[in-house]
Amino acid sequence: MEAAMPHQKIWESQLLSSPRNIKSVDFFFPGADQKWRVAFQRRYAYGIEPEINTDEYPAYIFFALRDLSSKNKDSLPDMFMGHQGLVIVSGAMHDLLQTFNMGRTRFHEVPLYEYDQKTLRPGRWYFMHIREDCQTLVAEASSGLKPVGKSGGIWKPTLAGDHELALDPEEAGELDLWLDRSVRNRVFFSDRLKKAIKSSGLSTRWLGFRPCKIVTV
């Protein structure tokens, strides 16, 4: 008898695509100039060089706006994007994720400072480096996708928002979170992880979970 498929249900997330997930938090990289920062963002966001070394990670994060209200600073979500498309999670979210199969994904604790980059804010925060890239998208069985560029092989959902992503989860195995760099700006969550996040009470309002269609190839 064949083994049961680990994923009977998978959710795509708009973590990397919804502007509502972007917060005014910047990253400090010791000794880095603007050219290096741009290169890091491109490598991180699009997987051009997914094996980013840990010594390249940010030293700390800080609020990028001087006049940001206390309400906004006190109500950061537990998972969001800061500047350059980099992902940040709270200590509580980090602890929850650590109880699931994150594979090669790394977490790097970063202190959060006020705009002055001197006044330390309370709480634990982590830079989240998603390193699992699984070829799970089945483009021909999906709907509402359009190709990116002319070389082929990279897709993105249309702006209408009526797409459906079809996935063959075999390559993801037992992972609970991964990217598929053949589809732009989507993070995939296992059903068990999505349920745990929803039941945890953590602030994840704009993750935009959407069910995928499971297919086998």
PDB file of C-alpha atoms in Angstrom:
ATOM      1  CA  MET A   1       0.000   0.000   0.000  1.00  0.00           C
ATOM      2  CA  GLU A   2       1.332   3.449  -0.902  1.00  0.00           C
ATOM      3  CA  ALA A   3       2.093   5.853   1.934  1.00  0.00           C
ATOM      4  CA  ALA A   4      -0.430   8.620   2.495  1.00  0.00           C
ATOM      5  CA  MET A   5       0.507  11.997   1.044  1.00  0.00           C
ATOM      6  CA  PRO A   6       1.702  14.256   3.910  1.00  0.00           C
ATOM      7  CA  HIS A   7      -0.265  17.264   2.657  1.00  0.00           C
ATOM      8  CA  GLN A   8      -3.963  16.843   2.022  1.00  0.00           C
ATOM      9  CA  LYS A   9      -4.390  20.619   2.112  1.00  0.00           C
ATOM     10  CA  ILE A  10      -1.983  23.513   1.505  1.00  0.00           C
ATOM     11  CA  TRP A  11      -2.471  27.242   1.860  1.00  0.00           C
ATOM     12  CA  GLU A  12      -0.796  30.041  -0.064  1.00  0.00           C
ATOM     13  CA  SER A  13      -0.095  33.225   1.840  1.00  0.00           C
ATOM     14  CA  GLN A  14       0.135  36.840   0.730  1.00  0.00           C
ATOM     15  CA  LEU A  15       2.864  37.548   3.277  1.00  0.00           C
ATOM     16  CA  LEU A  16       5.214  38.716   0.503  1.00  0.00           C
ATOM     17  CA  SER A  17       2.620  40.252  -1.803  1.00  0.00           C
ATOM     18  CA  SER A  18       0.129  42.289   0.210  1.00  0.00           C
ATOM     19  CA  PRO A  19       1.165  45.910   0.899  1.00  0.00           C
ATOM     20  CA  ARG A  20      -0.682  45.645   4.212  1.00  0.00           C
ATOM     21  CA  ASN A  21       2.043  43.326   5.466  1.00  0.00           C
ATOM     22  CA  ILE A  22       4.739  45.988   4.954  1.00  0.00           C
ATOM     23  CA  LYS A  23       5.707  47.937   8.052  1.00  0.00           C
ATOM     24  CA  SER A  24       8.108  50.863   8.484  1.00  0.00           C
ATOM     25  CA  VAL A  25      10.921  48.806   9.953  1.00  0.00           C
ATOM     26  CA  ASP A  26      14.409  48.979   8.456  1.00  0.00           C
ATOM     27  CA  PHE A  27      17.481  46.779   8.860  1.00  0.00           C
ATOM     28  CA  PHE A  28      21.007  47.703   9.896  1.00  0.00           C
ATOM     29  CA  PHE A  29      23.804  45.826   8.153  1.00  0.00           C
ATOM     30  CA  PRO A  30      27.249  46.647   9.611  1.00  0.00           C
ATOM     31  CA  GLY A  31      29.534  48.258   7.036  1.00  0.00           C
ATOM     32  CA  ALA A  32      27.014  47.965   4.210  1.00  0.00           C
ATOM     33  CA  ASP A  33      26.448  50.705   1.660  1.00  0.00           C
ATOM     34  CA  GLN A  34      23.297  51.215  -0.391  1.00  0.00           C
ATOM     35  CA  LYS A  35      24.596  49.163  -3.317  1.00  0.00           C
ATOM     36  CA  TRP A  36      25.224  46.177  -1.035  1.00  0.00           C
ATOM     37  CA  ARG A  37      21.786  46.534   0.570  1.00  0.00           C
ATOM     38  CA  VAL A  38      20.066  46.480  -2.818  1.00  0.00           C
ATOM     39  CA  ALA A  39      22.065  43.409  -3.855  1.00  0.00           C
ATOM     40  CA  PHE A  40      21.142  41.627  -0.611  1.00  0.00           C
ATOM     41  CA  GLN A  41      17.457  42.362  -1.132  1.00  0.00           C
ATOM     42  CA  ARG A  42      17.536  40.970  -4.658  1.00  0.00           C
ATOM     43  CA  ARG A  43      19.298  37.810  -3.549  1.00  0.00           C
ATOM     44  CA  TYR A  44      16.909  37.334  -0.645  1.00  0.00           C
ATOM     45  CA  ALA A  45      13.666  38.119  -2.447  1.00  0.00           C
ATOM     46  CA  TYR A  46      14.145  36.202  -5.668  1.00  0.00           C
ATOM     47  CA  GLY A  47      16.444  33.373  -4.684  1.00  0.00           C
ATOM     48  CA  ILE A  48      19.211  34.348  -7.072  1.00  0.00           C
ATOM     49  CA  GLU A  49      21.603  33.223  -4.359  1.00  0.00           C
ATOM     50  CA  PRO A  50      19.527  31.543  -1.650  1.00  0.00           C
ATOM     51  CA  GLU A  51      22.563  30.438   0.363  1.00  0.00           C
ATOM     52  CA  ILE A  52      23.029  33.781   2.103  1.00  0.00           C
ATOM     53  CA  ASN A  53      25.671  33.442   4.826  1.00  0.00           C
ATOM     54  CA  THR A  54      24.668  34.026   8.425  1.00  0.00           C
ATOM     55  CA  ASP A  55      27.382  36.674   8.803  1.00  0.00           C
ATOM     56  CA  GLU A  56      25.466  38.744   6.247  1.00  0.00           C
ATOM     57  CA  TYR A  57      22.319  38.878   8.374  1.00  0.00           C
ATOM     58  CA  PRO A  58      21.214  42.230   9.859  1.00  0.00           C
ATOM     59  CA  ALA A  59      22.580  43.243  13.246  1.00  0.00           C
ATOM     60  CA  TYR A  60      19.365  44.932  14.366  1.00  0.00           C
ATOM     61  CA  ILE A  61      16.120  46.487  13.143  1.00  0.00           C
ATOM     62  CA  PHE A  62      14.653  49.926  13.808  1.00  0.00           C
ATOM     63  CA  PHE A  63      11.604  52.041  13.085  1.00  0.00           C
ATOM     64  CA  ALA A  64      12.270  53.915   9.858  1.00  0.00           C
ATOM     65  CA  LEU A  65       9.916  56.864  10.499  1.00  0.00           C
ATOM     66  CA  ARG A  66      10.682  59.509  13.112  1.00  0.00           C
ATOM     67  CA  ASP A  67       7.036  60.441  13.743  1.00  0.00           C
ATOM     68  CA  LEU A  68       5.512  56.948  13.783  1.00  0.00           C
ATOM     69  CA  SER A  69       2.736  56.854  16.382  1.00  0.00           C
ATOM     70  CA  SER A  70       3.008  54.813  19.556  1.00  0.00           C
ATOM     71  CA  LYS A  71      -0.104  52.906  18.471  1.00  0.00           C
ATOM     72  CA  ASN A  72       1.581  51.760  15.260  1.00  0.00           C
ATOM     73  CA  LYS A  73       4.784  50.806  17.057  1.00  0.00           C
ATOM     74  CA  ASP A  74       2.924  48.872  19.743  1.00  0.00           C
ATOM     75  CA  SER A  75       0.731  46.965  17.285  1.00  0.00           C
ATOM     76  CA  LEU A  76       3.247  45.289  14.993  1.00  0.00           C
ATOM     77  CA  PRO A  77       1.921  41.972  13.649  1.00  0.00           C
ATOM     78  CA  ASP A  78       3.600  38.739  14.666  1.00  0.00           C
ATOM     79  CA  MET A  79       4.742  38.146  11.071  1.00  0.00           C
ATOM     80  CA  PHE A  80       5.354  40.930   8.561  1.00  0.00           C
ATOM     81  CA  MET A  81       7.694  42.435   5.988  1.00  0.00           C
ATOM     82  CA  GLY A  82      10.053  45.252   6.793  1.00  0.00           C
ATOM     83  CA  HIS A  83      12.005  47.290   4.266  1.00  0.00           C
ATOM     84  CA  GLN A  84      13.611  45.447   1.330  1.00  0.00           C
ATOM     85  CA  GLY A  85      11.010  42.677   1.524  1.00  0.00           C
ATOM     86  CA  LEU A  86      12.703  40.976   4.489  1.00  0.00           C
ATOM     87  CA  VAL A  87      10.505  38.989   6.853  1.00  0.00           C
ATOM     88  CA  ILE A  88      10.315  39.620  10.599  1.00  0.00           C
ATOM     89  CA  VAL A  89       8.531  37.491  13.201  1.00  0.00           C
ATOM     90  CA  SER A  90       7.849  38.086  16.858  1.00  0.00           C
ATOM     91  CA  GLY A  91       9.275  35.946  19.624  1.00  0.00           C
ATOM     92  CA  ALA A  92       5.897  34.267  20.088  1.00  0.00           C
ATOM     93  CA  MET A  93       5.632  33.435  16.382  1.00  0.00           C
ATOM     94  CA  HIS A  94       9.227  32.179  16.363  1.00  0.00           C
ATOM     95  CA  ASP A  95       8.459  29.839  19.264  1.00  0.00           C
ATOM     96  CA  LEU A  96       5.367  28.484  17.515  1.00  0.00           C
ATOM     97  CA  LEU A  97       7.174  27.941  14.199  1.00  0.00           C
ATOM     98  CA  GLN A  98       9.974  26.085  15.956  1.00  0.00           C
ATOM     99  CA  THR A  99       7.507  23.355  16.890  1.00  0.00           C
ATOM    100  CA  PHE A 100       6.895  22.618  13.182  1.00  0.00           C
ATOM    101  CA  ASN A 101       9.070  21.281  10.377  1.00  0.00           C
ATOM    102  CA  MET A 102      10.767  24.382   9.001  1.00  0.00           C
ATOM    103  CA  GLY A 103      13.522  22.482   7.198  1.00  0.00           C
ATOM    104  CA  ARG A 104      16.488  24.708   6.348  1.00  0.00           C
ATOM    105  CA  THR A 105      14.702  27.960   7.214  1.00  0.00           C
ATOM    106  CA  ARG A 106      16.730  30.038   9.656  1.00  0.00           C
ATOM    107  CA  PHE A 107      15.879  32.547  12.359  1.00  0.00           C
ATOM    108  CA  HIS A 108      18.244  35.263  13.548  1.00  0.00           C
ATOM    109  CA  GLU A 109      17.308  37.262  16.625  1.00  0.00           C
ATOM    110  CA  VAL A 110      17.491  41.013  16.062  1.00  0.00           C
ATOM    111  CA  PRO A 111      16.862  43.732  18.668  1.00  0.00           C
ATOM    112  CA  LEU A 112      14.314  46.391  17.713  1.00  0.00           C
ATOM    113  CA  TYR A 113      15.250  50.050  18.238  1.00  0.00           C
ATOM    114  CA  GLU A 114      13.447  53.339  17.974  1.00  0.00           C
ATOM    115  CA  TYR A 115      14.149  55.649  15.048  1.00  0.00           C
ATOM    116  CA  ASP A 116      17.271  56.959  16.836  1.00  0.00           C
ATOM    117  CA  GLN A 117      18.770  53.432  16.644  1.00  0.00           C
ATOM    118  CA  LYS A 118      19.795  53.808  20.299  1.00  0.00           C
ATOM    119  CA  THR A 119      16.629  53.331  22.336  1.00  0.00           C
ATOM    120  CA  LEU A 120      15.866  49.626  22.651  1.00  0.00           C
ATOM    121  CA  ARG A 121      12.258  48.476  22.355  1.00  0.00           C
ATOM    122  CA  PRO A 122      10.926  45.603  24.512  1.00  0.00           C
ATOM    123  CA  GLY A 123      10.245  42.148  23.147  1.00  0.00           C
ATOM    124  CA  ARG A 124      11.969  39.528  20.997  1.00  0.00           C
ATOM    125  CA  TRP A 125      12.126  39.806  17.205  1.00  0.00           C
ATOM    126  CA  TYR A 126      13.673  37.584  14.549  1.00  0.00           C
ATOM    127  CA  PHE A 127      14.782  37.959  10.955  1.00  0.00           C
ATOM    128  CA  MET A 128      13.279  34.957   9.155  1.00  0.00           C
ATOM    129  CA  HIS A 129      15.265  33.580   6.225  1.00  0.00           C
ATOM    130  CA  ILE A 130      13.049  31.162   4.273  1.00  0.00           C
ATOM    131  CA  ARG A 131      15.501  28.795   2.602  1.00  0.00           C
ATOM    132  CA  GLU A 132      13.219  25.981   1.498  1.00  0.00           C
ATOM    133  CA  ASP A 133      12.501  26.236  -2.237  1.00  0.00           C
ATOM    134  CA  CYS A 134      10.290  23.367  -3.424  1.00  0.00           C
ATOM    135  CA  GLN A 135       9.083  22.918  -6.989  1.00  0.00           C
ATOM    136  CA  THR A 136       5.448  22.283  -6.127  1.00  0.00           C
ATOM    137  CA  LEU A 137       3.558  24.550  -8.547  1.00  0.00           C
ATOM    138  CA  VAL A 138       1.728  22.822 -11.402  1.00  0.00           C
ATOM    139  CA  ALA A 139       1.209  25.812 -13.677  1.00  0.00           C
ATOM    140  CA  GLU A 140      -0.841  23.978 -16.291  1.00  0.00           C
ATOM    141  CA  ALA A 141      -3.387  22.930 -13.666  1.00  0.00           C
ATOM    142  CA  SER A 142      -3.544  26.414 -12.107  1.00  0.00           C
ATOM    143  CA  SER A 143      -5.718  29.328 -13.176  1.00  0.00           C
ATOM    144  CA  GLY A 144      -5.252  33.091 -13.157  1.00  0.00           C
ATOM    145  CA  LEU A 145      -1.482  32.981 -13.717  1.00  0.00           C
ATOM    146  CA  LYS A 146       0.594  34.912 -16.190  1.00  0.00           C
ATOM    147  CA  PRO A 147       4.260  34.413 -17.108  1.00  0.00           C
ATOM    148  CA  VAL A 148       6.984  36.728 -15.827  1.00  0.00           C
ATOM    149  CA  GLY A 149       9.375  37.832 -18.578  1.00  0.00           C
ATOM    150  CA  LYS A 150      10.084  35.950 -21.773  1.00  0.00           C
ATOM    151  CA  SER A 151      12.353  33.164 -20.551  1.00  0.00           C
ATOM    152  CA  GLY A 152       9.449  31.135 -19.123  1.00  0.00           C
ATOM    153  CA  GLY A 153       9.178  29.056 -15.975  1.00  0.00           C
ATOM    154  CA  ILE A 154       8.276  31.927 -13.620  1.00  0.00           C
ATOM    155  CA  TRP A 155       4.665  32.862 -12.941  1.00  0.00           C
ATOM    156  CA  LYS A 156       2.640  35.347 -10.953  1.00  0.00           C
ATOM    157  CA  PRO A 157      -1.076  35.591 -10.169  1.00  0.00           C
ATOM    158  CA  THR A 158      -3.044  38.176 -12.142  1.00  0.00           C
ATOM    159  CA  LEU A 159      -4.089  41.354 -10.379  1.00  0.00           C
ATOM    160  CA  ALA A 160      -7.746  40.343 -10.501  1.00  0.00           C
ATOM    161  CA  GLY A 161      -7.174  38.071  -7.497  1.00  0.00           C
ATOM    162  CA  ASP A 162      -9.297  35.245  -8.885  1.00  0.00           C
ATOM    163  CA  HIS A 163      -6.439  32.791  -9.343  1.00  0.00           C
ATOM    164  CA  GLU A 164      -6.120  29.240  -8.059  1.00  0.00           C
ATOM    165  CA  LEU A 165      -2.703  27.694  -7.534  1.00  0.00           C
ATOM    166  CA  ALA A 166      -2.392  23.967  -8.150  1.00  0.00           C
ATOM    167  CA  LEU A 167       0.367  22.199  -6.229  1.00  0.00           C
ATOM    168  CA  ASP A 168       1.911  18.762  -6.272  1.00  0.00           C
ATOM    169  CA  PRO A 169       3.245  18.587  -2.695  1.00  0.00           C
ATOM    170  CA  GLU A 170       5.504  15.567  -3.159  1.00  0.00           C
ATOM    171  CA  GLU A 171       8.762  17.561  -3.160  1.00  0.00           C
ATOM    172  CA  ALA A 172       7.736  19.471  -0.022  1.00  0.00           C
ATOM    173  CA  GLY A 173       7.608  16.211   1.916  1.00  0.00           C
ATOM    174  CA  GLU A 174       6.914  16.866   5.597  1.00  0.00           C
ATOM    175  CA  LEU A 175       7.758  20.576   5.451  1.00  0.00           C
ATOM    176  CA  ASP A 176       5.300  22.992   6.999  1.00  0.00           C
ATOM    177  CA  LEU A 177       6.480  26.162   5.237  1.00  0.00           C
ATOM    178  CA  TRP A 178       8.273  26.771   1.950  1.00  0.00           C
ATOM    179  CA  LEU A 179       8.677  28.981  -1.104  1.00  0.00           C
ATOM    180  CA  ASP A 180       8.313  27.921  -4.703  1.00  0.00           C
ATOM    181  CA  ARG A 181      10.370  30.354  -6.704  1.00  0.00           C
ATOM    182  CA  SER A 182       8.521  29.472  -9.892  1.00  0.00           C
ATOM    183  CA  VAL A 183       5.624  31.570  -8.566  1.00  0.00           C
ATOM    184  CA  ARG A 184       6.370  35.089  -7.420  1.00  0.00           C
ATOM    185  CA  ASN A 185       5.871  36.311  -3.879  1.00  0.00           C
ATOM    186  CA  ARG A 186       3.968  33.402  -2.395  1.00  0.00           C
ATOM    187  CA  VAL A 187       4.746  31.453   0.773  1.00  0.00           C
ATOM    188  CA  PHE A 188       3.097  28.078   1.288  1.00  0.00           C
ATOM    189  CA  PHE A 189       1.856  26.811   4.662  1.00  0.00           C
ATOM    190  CA  SER A 190       0.816  23.311   5.626  1.00  0.00           C
ATOM    191  CA  ASP A 191      -2.728  22.955   6.899  1.00  0.00           C
ATOM    192  CA  ARG A 192      -1.521  21.994  10.370  1.00  0.00           C
ATOM    193  CA  LEU A 193       0.659  25.123  10.621  1.00  0.00           C
ATOM    194  CA  LYS A 194      -2.075  27.401   9.309  1.00  0.00           C
ATOM    195  CA  LYS A 195      -4.518  25.984  11.867  1.00  0.00           C
ATOM    196  CA  ALA A 196      -1.995  26.445  14.679  1.00  0.00           C
ATOM    197  CA  ILE A 197      -1.388  30.071  13.722  1.00  0.00           C
ATOM    198  CA  LYS A 198      -5.111  30.793  13.508  1.00  0.00           C
ATOM    199  CA  SER A 199      -5.827  29.207  16.887  1.00  0.00           C
ATOM    200  CA  SER A 200      -2.844  30.847  18.606  1.00  0.00           C
ATOM    201  CA  GLY A 201      -4.366  34.310  18.803  1.00  0.00           C
ATOM    202  CA  LEU A 202      -1.246  35.851  17.231  1.00  0.00           C
ATOM    203  CA  SER A 203      -1.667  38.923  15.044  1.00  0.00           C
ATOM    204  CA  THR A 204      -1.601  37.696  11.432  1.00  0.00           C
ATOM    205  CA  ARG A 205      -4.565  39.520   9.923  1.00  0.00           C
ATOM    206  CA  TRP A 206      -3.040  40.236   6.524  1.00  0.00           C
ATOM    207  CA  LEU A 207      -1.394  36.913   5.751  1.00  0.00           C
ATOM    208  CA  GLY A 208      -4.253  36.284   3.332  1.00  0.00           C
ATOM    209  CA  PHE A 209      -4.435  32.494   3.505  1.00  0.00           C
ATOM    210  CA  ARG A 210      -5.977  30.949   0.401  1.00  0.00           C
ATOM    211  CA  PRO A 211      -6.447  27.219  -0.258  1.00  0.00           C
ATOM    212  CA  CYS A 212      -4.504  25.583  -3.072  1.00  0.00           C
ATOM    213  CA  LYS A 213      -5.676  22.779  -5.327  1.00  0.00           C
ATOM    214  CA  ILE A 214      -3.808  19.531  -4.681  1.00  0.00           C
ATOM    215  CA  VAL A 215      -2.846  17.540  -7.783  1.00  0.00           C
ATOM    216  CA  THR A 216      -0.417  14.736  -8.558  1.00  0.00           C
ATOM    217  CA  VAL A 217       1.877  14.696 -11.564  1.00  0.00           C
TER     218      VAL A 217
END
